[in-house]
Short mmCIF file of C-alpha atoms in Angstrom, two decimals:
data_model
loop_
_atom_site.label_atom_id
_atom_site.label_comp_id
_atom_site.label_asym_id
_atom_site.label_seq_id
_atom_site.Cartn_x
_atom_site.Cartn_y
_atom_site.Cartn_z
CA MET A 1 29.43 6.13 14.69
CA ALA A 2 27.18 7.90 12.21
CA SER A 3 28.57 5.86 9.34
CA LEU A 4 27.97 2.66 11.28
CA SER A 5 24.34 3.60 11.95
CA LEU A 6 23.80 4.41 8.28
CA LYS A 7 25.21 1.04 7.31
CA HIS A 8 22.91 -0.73 9.75
CA ASN A 9 19.89 1.16 8.42
CA SER A 10 20.77 0.30 4.81
CA LEU A 11 21.25 -3.38 5.65
CA PHE A 12 17.94 -3.75 7.50
CA PRO A 13 15.70 -4.10 4.38
CA ALA A 14 18.08 -6.66 2.87
CA LEU A 15 18.13 -8.69 6.08
CA LEU A 16 14.34 -8.56 6.29
CA LEU A 17 13.94 -9.83 2.73
CA PHE A 18 16.53 -12.55 3.34
CA PHE A 19 14.60 -13.73 6.42
CA PHE A 20 11.29 -13.91 4.57
CA PHE A 21 12.71 -15.87 1.64
CA SER A 22 15.27 -18.08 3.37
CA VAL A 23 13.31 -19.60 6.25
CA PRO A 24 10.41 -21.16 4.27
CA LEU A 25 12.70 -22.28 1.45
CA THR A 26 15.01 -23.94 3.96
CA CYS A 27 12.06 -25.85 5.37
CA LEU A 28 11.11 -26.81 1.82
CA CYS A 29 14.60 -28.15 1.10
CA GLN A 30 14.51 -30.28 4.24
CA ALA A 31 11.17 -31.75 3.24
CA ALA A 32 12.04 -32.33 -0.42
CA ASN A 33 13.84 -35.61 0.21
CA SER A 34 11.50 -36.88 2.94
CA SER A 35 8.49 -37.61 0.76
CA ALA A 36 8.10 -38.76 -2.80
CA THR A 37 4.83 -36.98 -3.41
CA SER A 38 6.29 -33.57 -2.64
CA SER A 39 8.99 -33.87 -5.29
CA THR A 40 6.69 -33.06 -8.21
CA ILE A 41 3.78 -30.70 -8.66
CA ASN A 42 1.81 -31.27 -11.82
CA ILE A 43 0.71 -27.94 -13.33
CA LYS A 44 -2.21 -29.60 -15.13
CA THR A 45 -3.65 -31.16 -11.97
CA THR A 46 -7.40 -31.42 -11.71
CA SER A 47 -9.33 -31.85 -8.49
CA SER A 48 -11.87 -34.60 -9.07
CA PRO A 49 -13.60 -35.77 -5.89
CA SER A 50 -14.14 -39.22 -7.39
CA SER A 51 -10.41 -39.84 -7.90
CA ASN A 52 -8.69 -42.71 -6.12
CA GLU A 53 -6.09 -40.38 -4.51
CA THR A 54 -8.46 -38.47 -2.28
CA SER A 55 -6.80 -38.97 1.10
CA LEU A 56 -3.42 -38.63 2.75
CA LYS A 57 -1.83 -41.46 4.69
CA GLY A 58 1.29 -41.33 6.78
CA VAL A 59 1.70 -37.55 6.64
CA ARG A 60 2.48 -36.18 10.06
CA GLY A 61 0.09 -33.40 11.05
CA CYS A 62 -2.59 -34.20 8.46
CA GLY A 63 -5.67 -36.37 8.83
CA ASN A 64 -6.05 -39.54 6.84
CA GLY A 65 -9.16 -38.30 5.04
CA LEU A 66 -7.63 -35.00 3.87
CA HIS A 67 -7.34 -34.40 0.12
CA PRO A 68 -3.73 -34.31 -1.15
CA ILE A 69 -4.06 -30.80 -2.58
CA TYR A 70 -4.30 -29.44 1.00
CA ARG A 71 -1.16 -31.24 2.15
CA TYR A 72 1.07 -28.22 2.72
CA LEU A 73 -1.49 -26.62 5.02
CA CYS A 74 -0.74 -29.22 7.70
CA ASP A 75 2.40 -31.18 6.73
CA ARG A 76 4.91 -30.73 9.54
CA ARG A 77 7.80 -32.00 7.43
CA ALA A 78 7.14 -29.27 4.83
CA ALA A 79 6.90 -26.53 7.42
CA TRP A 80 6.93 -23.68 4.91
CA GLY A 81 3.18 -23.98 4.40
CA ILE A 82 2.43 -23.83 8.15
CA ILE A 83 4.73 -20.83 8.63
CA LEU A 84 3.24 -18.89 5.73
CA GLU A 85 -0.37 -19.64 6.59
CA THR A 86 0.27 -18.44 10.15
CA LEU A 87 1.79 -15.17 8.95
CA ALA A 88 -0.95 -14.74 6.35
CA SER A 89 -3.72 -15.34 8.89
CA ALA A 90 -2.21 -12.81 11.30
CA GLY A 91 -1.84 -10.24 8.54
CA PHE A 92 -5.40 -10.76 7.33
CA LEU A 93 -6.84 -10.30 10.82
CA PHE A 94 -4.67 -7.24 11.45
CA SER A 95 -5.69 -5.65 8.13
CA MET A 96 -9.39 -6.26 8.69
CA GLY A 97 -9.10 -4.92 12.24
CA LEU A 98 -7.51 -1.70 10.96
CA LEU A 99 -10.12 -1.42 8.21
CA LEU A 100 -13.07 -1.81 10.57
CA GLY A 101 -11.48 0.49 13.14
CA LEU A 102 -10.91 3.17 10.51
CA LEU A 103 -14.49 2.96 9.25
CA PHE A 104 -15.96 3.16 12.77
CA TRP A 105 -13.68 6.08 13.62
CA TYR A 106 -14.75 7.96 10.49
CA ILE A 107 -18.44 7.33 11.22
CA TRP A 108 -17.93 8.74 14.71
CA LEU A 109 -16.05 11.70 13.24
CA CYS A 110 -18.87 12.42 10.79
CA ALA A 111 -21.40 12.37 13.59
CA SER A 112 -19.38 14.73 15.77
CA SER A 113 -17.85 17.18 13.27
CA LYS A 114 -19.22 17.99 9.83
CA ARG A 115 -16.31 20.26 9.01
CA GLN A 116 -13.69 17.48 9.13
CA ARG A 117 -15.90 15.10 7.18
CA SER A 118 -15.35 16.89 3.88
CA SER A 119 -11.61 17.36 4.37
CA ILE A 120 -10.44 13.77 4.92
CA GLY A 121 -13.27 11.74 3.37
CA GLY A 122 -11.31 10.97 0.21
CA THR A 123 -8.20 9.99 2.18
CA VAL A 124 -10.21 7.66 4.40
CA ALA A 125 -11.83 6.03 1.35
CA CYS A 126 -8.48 5.48 -0.37
CA THR A 127 -6.94 4.09 2.82
CA SER A 128 -9.90 1.72 3.22
CA LEU A 129 -9.38 0.44 -0.34
CA PHE A 130 -5.70 -0.05 0.40
CA LEU A 131 -6.40 -2.04 3.58
CA PHE A 132 -8.97 -4.14 1.72
CA ALA A 133 -6.41 -4.94 -0.98
CA THR A 134 -3.79 -5.80 1.64
CA ALA A 135 -6.18 -8.17 3.40
CA GLY A 136 -6.91 -9.78 0.04
CA VAL A 137 -3.18 -10.28 -0.59
CA PHE A 138 -2.88 -12.20 2.68
CA ALA A 139 -5.96 -14.29 1.88
CA LEU A 140 -4.64 -15.08 -1.60
CA THR A 141 -1.62 -16.79 -0.05
CA PHE A 142 -3.75 -19.85 0.72
CA SER A 143 -4.47 -20.42 -2.99
CA PHE A 144 -0.72 -20.79 -3.56
CA ILE A 145 -0.16 -23.03 -0.54
CA ILE A 146 -2.91 -25.30 -1.89
CA ARG A 147 -1.78 -27.15 -5.00
CA LEU A 148 -2.65 -25.83 -8.44
CA THR A 149 -6.02 -27.12 -9.67
CA ASP A 150 -8.69 -26.03 -12.12
CA GLN A 151 -10.34 -24.17 -9.24
CA THR A 152 -7.28 -22.38 -7.81
CA CYS A 153 -5.79 -21.46 -11.20
CA PRO A 154 -8.34 -18.71 -12.11
CA THR A 155 -8.10 -17.38 -8.57
CA ARG A 156 -4.34 -17.08 -8.85
CA ILE A 157 -4.37 -15.50 -12.29
CA PHE A 158 -7.11 -12.97 -11.57
CA LEU A 159 -6.61 -11.93 -7.96
CA PHE A 160 -2.81 -11.74 -7.85
CA SER A 161 -2.57 -8.89 -10.33
CA VAL A 162 -5.89 -7.28 -9.38
CA LEU A 163 -5.17 -7.01 -5.65
CA PHE A 164 -1.65 -5.69 -6.13
CA SER A 165 -2.86 -3.20 -8.74
CA LEU A 166 -5.42 -1.86 -6.25
CA ALA A 167 -2.82 -1.53 -3.49
CA PHE A 168 -0.22 0.16 -5.70
CA SER A 169 -2.89 2.38 -7.31
CA CYS A 170 -3.81 3.67 -3.86
CA LEU A 171 -0.14 4.41 -3.18
CA LEU A 172 0.16 6.18 -6.53
CA ALA A 173 -2.94 8.28 -5.82
CA ARG A 174 -1.55 9.14 -2.39
CA CYS A 175 1.74 10.28 -3.92
CA LEU A 176 -0.14 12.49 -6.38
CA ALA A 177 -2.19 13.99 -3.55
CA LEU A 178 0.93 14.72 -1.49
CA LEU A 179 2.58 16.35 -4.49
CA GLY A 180 -0.41 18.67 -4.86
CA PHE A 181 -2.07 17.41 -8.05
CA ALA A 182 -5.58 18.82 -8.24
CA ALA A 183 -7.05 15.63 -9.72
CA ALA A 184 -5.98 13.62 -6.66
CA ARG A 185 -7.30 16.04 -4.04
CA GLY A 186 -10.19 15.09 -1.78
CA TRP A 187 -12.45 12.49 -3.33
CA GLY A 188 -10.33 12.52 -6.46
CA GLU A 189 -7.78 10.35 -4.65
CA PRO A 190 -9.95 7.19 -4.48
CA ALA A 191 -11.29 7.99 -7.96
CA VAL A 192 -7.76 7.93 -9.42
CA ALA A 193 -7.00 4.67 -7.59
CA LEU A 194 -10.17 2.98 -8.84
CA GLY A 195 -9.55 4.18 -12.39
CA LEU A 196 -6.06 2.66 -12.47
CA PHE A 197 -7.34 -0.49 -10.79
CA THR A 198 -10.08 -0.97 -13.41
CA VAL A 199 -7.51 -1.30 -16.20
CA GLN A 200 -5.95 -4.37 -14.57
CA VAL A 201 -9.38 -5.89 -13.96
CA ILE A 202 -10.04 -5.63 -17.72
CA ILE A 203 -6.67 -7.20 -18.56
CA SER A 204 -7.12 -10.18 -16.21
CA THR A 205 -10.73 -10.74 -17.24
CA GLN A 206 -9.79 -10.68 -20.91
CA TRP A 207 -7.11 -13.36 -20.35
CA LEU A 208 -9.56 -15.65 -18.56
CA ILE A 209 -12.23 -15.19 -21.24
CA LEU A 210 -9.81 -15.92 -24.07
CA VAL A 211 -8.37 -19.05 -22.44
CA LEU A 212 -11.38 -20.59 -20.68
CA VAL A 213 -14.34 -19.44 -22.79
CA ARG A 214 -13.12 -18.85 -26.34
CA ASP A 215 -10.38 -21.49 -26.61
CA LYS A 216 -12.03 -23.82 -24.06
CA ARG A 217 -8.66 -24.86 -22.71
CA PRO A 218 -7.89 -25.87 -19.12
CA CYS A 219 -6.55 -23.09 -16.92
CA GLU A 220 -2.79 -23.45 -17.04
CA TYR A 221 0.09 -21.03 -17.36
CA SER A 222 3.85 -20.98 -17.60
CA GLN A 223 6.08 -19.04 -15.24
CA ALA A 224 7.00 -16.52 -17.92
CA GLU A 225 3.35 -16.01 -18.85
CA PHE A 226 2.43 -15.39 -15.22
CA ALA A 227 5.17 -12.76 -14.95
CA MET A 228 4.06 -11.13 -18.21
CA LEU A 229 0.56 -10.66 -16.82
CA GLN A 230 2.03 -8.38 -14.14
CA ILE A 231 3.49 -5.79 -16.54
CA TYR A 232 0.78 -3.21 -15.83
CA VAL A 233 1.19 -3.72 -12.08
CA LEU A 234 4.94 -3.21 -12.46
CA CYS A 235 4.31 0.05 -14.33
CA ILE A 236 2.12 1.35 -11.51
CA LEU A 237 4.72 0.26 -8.95
CA MET A 238 7.60 1.99 -10.73
CA ILE A 239 5.65 5.23 -11.31
CA SER A 240 4.66 5.28 -7.64
CA PHE A 241 8.27 4.70 -6.62
CA ILE A 242 9.52 7.56 -8.80
CA LEU A 243 6.85 9.94 -7.48
CA SER A 244 7.60 8.99 -3.86
CA MET A 245 11.30 9.61 -4.48
CA HIS A 246 10.48 13.02 -5.96
CA PHE A 247 8.22 13.90 -3.02
CA LEU A 248 10.88 12.79 -0.52
CA HIS A 249 13.49 14.95 -2.24
CA ARG A 250 11.15 17.95 -2.30
CA SER A 251 10.10 17.60 1.33
CA CYS A 252 13.69 17.21 2.55
CA SER A 253 15.05 20.12 0.47
CA THR A 254 12.28 22.57 1.37
CA TYR A 255 12.66 24.62 4.54
CA SER A 256 9.99 26.77 6.08
CA TYR A 257 10.32 29.48 8.72
CA SER A 258 6.61 30.12 9.09
CA TYR A 259 4.01 28.68 11.45
CA THR A 260 3.62 25.59 9.18
CA GLY A 261 6.70 23.92 10.62
CA PRO A 262 4.88 20.90 12.17
CA ALA A 263 3.08 20.30 8.89
CA ASN A 264 6.42 20.15 7.09
CA VAL A 265 7.76 17.64 9.61
CA GLN A 266 4.66 15.50 9.12
CA GLY A 267 5.14 15.74 5.34
CA ARG A 268 8.72 14.50 5.66
CA VAL A 269 7.57 11.56 7.77
CA GLN A 270 4.89 10.62 5.24
CA ALA A 271 7.36 10.93 2.37
CA SER A 272 9.89 8.70 4.12
CA VAL A 273 7.32 6.04 4.99
CA VAL A 274 5.81 5.90 1.48
CA PHE A 275 9.25 5.79 -0.13
CA LEU A 276 10.44 2.98 2.15
CA THR A 277 7.26 0.98 1.51
CA LEU A 278 7.62 1.24 -2.26
CA LEU A 279 11.36 0.55 -2.12
CA LEU A 280 10.82 -2.72 -0.24
CA SER A 281 7.98 -3.63 -2.60
CA VAL A 282 10.23 -3.10 -5.63
CA CYS A 283 12.90 -5.32 -4.05
CA ILE A 284 10.37 -8.08 -3.34
CA TRP A 285 9.00 -8.01 -6.88
CA VAL A 286 12.47 -8.12 -8.43
CA VAL A 287 13.38 -11.10 -6.26
CA TRP A 288 10.28 -13.21 -6.92
CA ILE A 289 10.25 -12.55 -10.67
CA THR A 290 13.95 -13.44 -10.89
CA MET A 291 13.45 -16.61 -8.85
CA LEU A 292 10.39 -17.66 -10.84
CA THR A 293 11.85 -17.13 -14.31
CA ARG A 294 15.60 -17.66 -13.83
CA GLY A 295 16.54 -18.91 -10.37
CA ASN A 296 14.35 -21.98 -10.04
CA PRO A 297 15.25 -23.49 -13.45
CA GLU A 298 18.96 -22.92 -12.89
CA LYS A 299 18.81 -24.56 -9.45
CA GLY A 300 16.75 -27.44 -10.76
CA ARG A 301 13.80 -26.53 -8.49
CA ARG A 302 11.33 -25.47 -11.16
CA PRO A 303 8.16 -27.30 -10.05
CA GLN A 304 8.88 -27.56 -6.33
CA TRP A 305 9.78 -23.96 -5.54
CA ASP A 306 7.34 -22.06 -7.78
CA ASP A 307 4.41 -21.98 -5.37
CA PRO A 308 6.56 -21.36 -2.25
CA VAL A 309 8.30 -18.40 -3.94
CA LEU A 310 4.97 -16.78 -4.85
CA SER A 311 3.55 -17.49 -1.39
CA ILE A 312 6.57 -15.90 0.29
CA ALA A 313 6.29 -12.88 -2.01
CA LEU A 314 2.62 -12.44 -1.10
CA VAL A 315 3.22 -12.63 2.65
CA ALA A 316 6.34 -10.46 2.61
CA ASN A 317 4.81 -7.75 0.42
CA GLY A 318 1.58 -7.88 2.39
CA TRP A 319 3.35 -7.14 5.66
CA VAL A 320 5.43 -4.41 4.03
CA LEU A 321 2.28 -2.71 2.72
CA LEU A 322 0.43 -3.14 6.00
CA MET A 323 3.15 -1.88 8.33
CA GLY A 324 4.65 0.63 5.92
CA HIS A 325 1.58 2.48 4.67
CA GLY A 326 -1.60 1.04 6.17
CA LEU A 327 -0.73 1.40 9.85
CA SER A 328 1.08 4.71 9.43
CA GLN A 329 -1.73 6.27 7.38
CA VAL A 330 -4.35 5.23 9.92
CA SER A 331 -2.25 6.74 12.71
CA PHE A 332 -1.86 9.99 10.75
CA LEU A 333 -5.61 10.22 10.23
CA CYS A 334 -6.55 9.39 13.80
CA ARG A 335 -4.15 12.00 15.17
CA GLY A 336 -5.60 14.64 12.88
CA GLU A 337 -2.31 15.14 10.98
CA GLY A 338 -3.29 13.37 7.77
CA LYS A 339 -5.71 16.19 6.83
CA SER A 340 -3.01 18.89 6.83
CA LYS A 341 -2.00 18.20 3.22
CA ASP A 342 -5.47 17.61 1.85
CA ALA A 343 -7.78 19.99 3.72
CA PRO A 344 -8.43 23.35 2.01
CA LEU A 345 -7.68 26.55 3.90
CA SER A 346 -10.57 27.54 6.14
CA PHE A 347 -10.78 30.86 7.95
CA ALA A 348 -14.00 30.02 9.76
CA GLY A 349 -13.72 31.15 13.37
CA TRP A 350 -10.52 33.15 12.71
CA THR A 351 -10.15 36.20 14.91
CA SER A 352 -7.72 39.09 14.91
CA PRO A 353 -4.87 39.07 17.44
CA SER A 354 -6.14 42.43 18.73
CA ALA A 355 -9.68 41.16 19.39
CA ASP A 356 -9.06 40.88 23.13
CA ILE A 357 -7.95 44.52 23.52
CA THR A 358 -10.64 46.77 24.90
CA GLY A 359 -11.77 49.58 22.68
CA LEU A 360 -10.87 47.78 19.45
CA GLU A 361 -13.90 45.51 19.10
CA SER A 362 -15.73 47.75 16.60
CA GLN A 363 -14.46 49.24 13.38
CA LYS A 364 -13.93 52.97 13.70
CA GLU A 365 -14.64 55.62 11.14
CA GLY A 366 -12.17 58.27 10.06
CA ARG A 367 -13.36 60.97 12.46
CA GLU A 368 -13.20 58.60 15.45
CA ASN A 369 -9.68 57.55 14.62
CA GLY A 370 -7.15 59.67 16.50
CA SER A 371 -4.35 59.05 14.07
CA PHE A 372 -6.57 60.21 11.23
CA GLU A 373 -7.36 63.47 13.05
CA ASN A 374 -3.72 64.23 13.84
CA ASP A 375 -2.73 63.56 10.27
CA SER A 376 -5.41 65.89 8.89
CA GLU A 377 -4.48 68.68 11.35
CA ASN A 378 -0.81 68.44 10.40
CA ARG A 379 -1.66 68.71 6.72
CA ARG A 380 -3.85 71.78 7.31
CA GLY A 381 -1.07 73.42 9.33
CA LYS A 382 1.45 72.82 6.55
CA LYS A 383 -0.90 74.31 3.95
CA LEU A 384 -1.51 77.38 6.15
CA CYS A 385 2.19 78.01 6.66
CA SER A 386 2.91 77.74 2.98
CA PHE A 387 0.05 80.20 2.22
CA THR A 388 1.24 82.84 4.72
CA SER A 389 4.86 82.58 3.60
CA GLY A 390 3.81 83.04 0.00
#
């Protein structure tokens, strides 16, 4: 029975990834032969309001005056867009709700207890950045459901790598804090995350400046070029995954027989959750990069499946990040367990176990201590006996 349960637990992430990627792509395959306009997606499309093709006609679910670039937001025959925008909207609202709830809870905590404010302030700030990045990942899905234009292209190029770098940088900073690195303690945790995040902002900004400003070319990219722009994000993801694996091994192989037992259990739970979140994220990134660069050309679905694959990757990874780390970290903080690894030792208000015994409230001097008197009398007696015998 134990082996069967382990097999089921190992198959659950694979089944979850298969569900996220198979359902929208199945809907896309069913809609590929039903309309001629959905068979090709021009990468160099421009959205000019004065164009003749500015409205949709005969598309079930869409109005006649809707621009063709918004087709997949409402086309019932290509249901992948409707499914993904529903999941993305729910994830965005859930992320923003957690973010606002965490901020209000921390404000109330600061007003009620100044001691806890300094201990978990950095963790709350890093978690808020992570939830903000997760909400941005869900919102970015709409730019991939909408067709590629000169307006959506810079948004895709810049925000895809920037938002994921912020989310994975927060996970990396959290792993460093759990492992005990001094630079990631307290307010150093969000500082480390922002420092790593700034590097990707510079990389994405430099690409846009070189293409749009210096070369004055239209914003367009190949699938391989888009994947190459994510190399720094992949480095952060892999380093975070290795650190989470190391922390999980250390927390599971360390046993404590002291009063810190509950803290060790909480550390094991955090290590397991962070490791599972990063493991699923690695699987999602391997799948979408493989599909974008190898799978779609081999299947002959290069233009049609590119945007759906990236949209599915955004939604799937967004929910993994939200449920795996965002929700669990907020619950740890609200229960007061998240500060156990980060808060410094404080002996304020500590009392001796013998403080309740009468007669022991004040510190006694040597003459008032009975044991001291008996010890001194015994020593004098021994000296006297040795003097008389000599």
